[in-house]
């Protein structure tokens, strides 16, 4: 596309978005908001959080095209924790069943990008709720990414000195509960492993953080986060994952992404992550 045509297309897109949403219809005290509605907020409790969220994204090399793509998809945001446990243990959550990122505390760039990473993982793959198991997240269904995750798990195990007969990858943890049980049986304290070890401070550490050990979705979201906030660091430690996520972020930016239609009929897919 020539620069002139690209500019014309951009202007059209802006005009179309403006036509699609009349800011006077947005209720500042609503429970949650679409990304398009957030851009309208000037008053109310969520306005400050929305400004902080957009400010956090502009403080890192987050591609604005990704925000536009997620806006077109209809991603939603709520500035509250989904439950009391999440409020004390985490700073953000993405729930694929209501296509909403939950942010509390004051949104920090790393948290916002991590949760948007989960949303991209979900929206790159239209939900297939009739299949068995339900197919929801791109990371779960891509053999290439599964291979990258298993290689990461093996690097973590080697770094930690954990000797595991993983039966060719079949015994690798696949959920937070199984990861904690799996680690607990080796270290005696899975939660201590996540919080106490100086994984990030050791310059010889080949690991891109411990959270990817929890699940393949966490590895995806952490890799998106590092790709945006510490790209050279990630490339040096996990070049294949860096290249993979770069491709996926470009794909998400160009679209199309799954279009959010609520409510999602997720009754028989409750345990899918
Ligand atoms: Zn996460």
PDB file of N, CA and C and ligand atoms in Angstrom, residues 90 92-94 111 114-115 117-118 211 214-215 217-222 225 273, ligand 1:
ATOM      1  N   UNK A  90      -2.928 -12.069  42.663  1.00  0.00           N
ATOM      2  CA  UNK A  90      -2.530 -11.636  41.322  1.00  0.00           C
ATOM      3  C   UNK A  90      -2.787 -10.142  41.133  1.00  0.00           C
ATOM      4  N   UNK A  92      -3.772  -9.204  37.742  1.00  0.00           N
ATOM      5  CA  UNK A  92      -4.604  -9.169  36.548  1.00  0.00           C
ATOM      6  C   UNK A  92      -5.060 -10.563  36.190  1.00  0.00           C
ATOM      7  N   UNK A  93      -6.167 -10.654  35.456  1.00  0.00           N
ATOM      8  CA  UNK A  93      -6.713 -11.939  35.025  1.00  0.00           C
ATOM      9  C   UNK A  93      -7.336 -11.724  33.647  1.00  0.00           C
ATOM     10  N   UNK A  94      -7.232 -12.739  32.793  1.00  0.00           N
ATOM     11  CA  UNK A  94      -8.041 -12.735  31.575  1.00  0.00           C
ATOM     12  C   UNK A  94      -8.994 -13.911  31.655  1.00  0.00           C
ATOM     13  N   UNK A 111       1.789  -5.953  33.545  1.00  0.00           N
ATOM     14  CA  UNK A 111       0.532  -6.675  33.819  1.00  0.00           C
ATOM     15  C   UNK A 111      -0.435  -6.514  32.652  1.00  0.00           C
ATOM     16  N   UNK A 114       0.729  -8.568  29.698  1.00  0.00           N
ATOM     17  CA  UNK A 114       0.542  -9.999  29.990  1.00  0.00           C
ATOM     18  C   UNK A 114      -0.922 -10.402  29.762  1.00  0.00           C
ATOM     19  N   UNK A 115      -1.848  -9.620  30.297  1.00  0.00           N
ATOM     20  CA  UNK A 115      -3.268  -9.976  30.154  1.00  0.00           C
ATOM     21  C   UNK A 115      -3.737  -9.819  28.707  1.00  0.00           C
ATOM     22  N   UNK A 117      -1.869 -10.326  26.283  1.00  0.00           N
ATOM     23  CA  UNK A 117      -1.269 -11.514  25.650  1.00  0.00           C
ATOM     24  C   UNK A 117      -2.211 -12.706  25.740  1.00  0.00           C
ATOM     25  N   UNK A 118      -2.844 -12.888  26.905  1.00  0.00           N
ATOM     26  CA  UNK A 118      -3.843 -13.965  27.040  1.00  0.00           C
ATOM     27  C   UNK A 118      -5.011 -13.739  26.068  1.00  0.00           C
ATOM     28  N   UNK A 211       6.921 -18.296  35.586  1.00  0.00           N
ATOM     29  CA  UNK A 211       5.465 -18.461  35.446  1.00  0.00           C
ATOM     30  C   UNK A 211       5.065 -19.372  34.299  1.00  0.00           C
ATOM     31  N   UNK A 214       3.795 -22.889  34.979  1.00  0.00           N
ATOM     32  CA  UNK A 214       2.441 -23.150  35.472  1.00  0.00           C
ATOM     33  C   UNK A 214       1.572 -23.781  34.391  1.00  0.00           C
ATOM     34  N   UNK A 215       1.663 -23.238  33.171  1.00  0.00           N
ATOM     35  CA  UNK A 215       0.848 -23.775  32.077  1.00  0.00           C
ATOM     36  C   UNK A 215       1.356 -23.207  30.769  1.00  0.00           C
ATOM     37  N   UNK A 217      -0.427 -21.673  28.637  1.00  0.00           N
ATOM     38  CA  UNK A 217      -0.999 -20.334  28.440  1.00  0.00           C
ATOM     39  C   UNK A 217      -0.173 -19.265  29.145  1.00  0.00           C
ATOM     40  N   UNK A 218       0.344 -19.637  30.350  1.00  0.00           N
ATOM     41  CA  UNK A 218       1.179 -18.666  31.070  1.00  0.00           C
ATOM     42  C   UNK A 218       2.497 -18.442  30.337  1.00  0.00           C
ATOM     43  N   UNK A 219       3.043 -19.511  29.743  1.00  0.00           N
ATOM     44  CA  UNK A 219       4.275 -19.362  28.963  1.00  0.00           C
ATOM     45  C   UNK A 219       4.031 -18.420  27.784  1.00  0.00           C
ATOM     46  N   UNK A 220       2.881 -18.556  27.112  1.00  0.00           N
ATOM     47  CA  UNK A 220       2.505 -17.668  25.999  1.00  0.00           C
ATOM     48  C   UNK A 220       2.439 -16.214  26.488  1.00  0.00           C
ATOM     49  N   UNK A 221       1.672 -15.987  27.568  1.00  0.00           N
ATOM     50  CA  UNK A 221       1.463 -14.609  28.036  1.00  0.00           C
ATOM     51  C   UNK A 221       2.770 -13.981  28.514  1.00  0.00           C
ATOM     52  N   UNK A 222       3.602 -14.780  29.214  1.00  0.00           N
ATOM     53  CA  UNK A 222       4.888 -14.267  29.673  1.00  0.00           C
ATOM     54  C   UNK A 222       5.787 -13.928  28.479  1.00  0.00           C
ATOM     55  N   UNK A 225       4.654 -10.759  26.992  1.00  0.00           N
ATOM     56  CA  UNK A 225       5.083  -9.654  27.865  1.00  0.00           C
ATOM     57  C   UNK A 225       6.565  -9.334  27.672  1.00  0.00           C
ATOM     58  N   UNK A 273      -8.752 -23.912  29.700  1.00  0.00           N
ATOM     59  CA  UNK A 273      -8.067 -22.669  29.975  1.00  0.00           C
ATOM     60  C   UNK A 273      -7.548 -22.083  28.665  1.00  0.00           C
TER      61      UNK A 273
HETATM   62 ZN1  LIG B   1      -1.385 -15.101  33.089  1.00  0.00          ZN
END
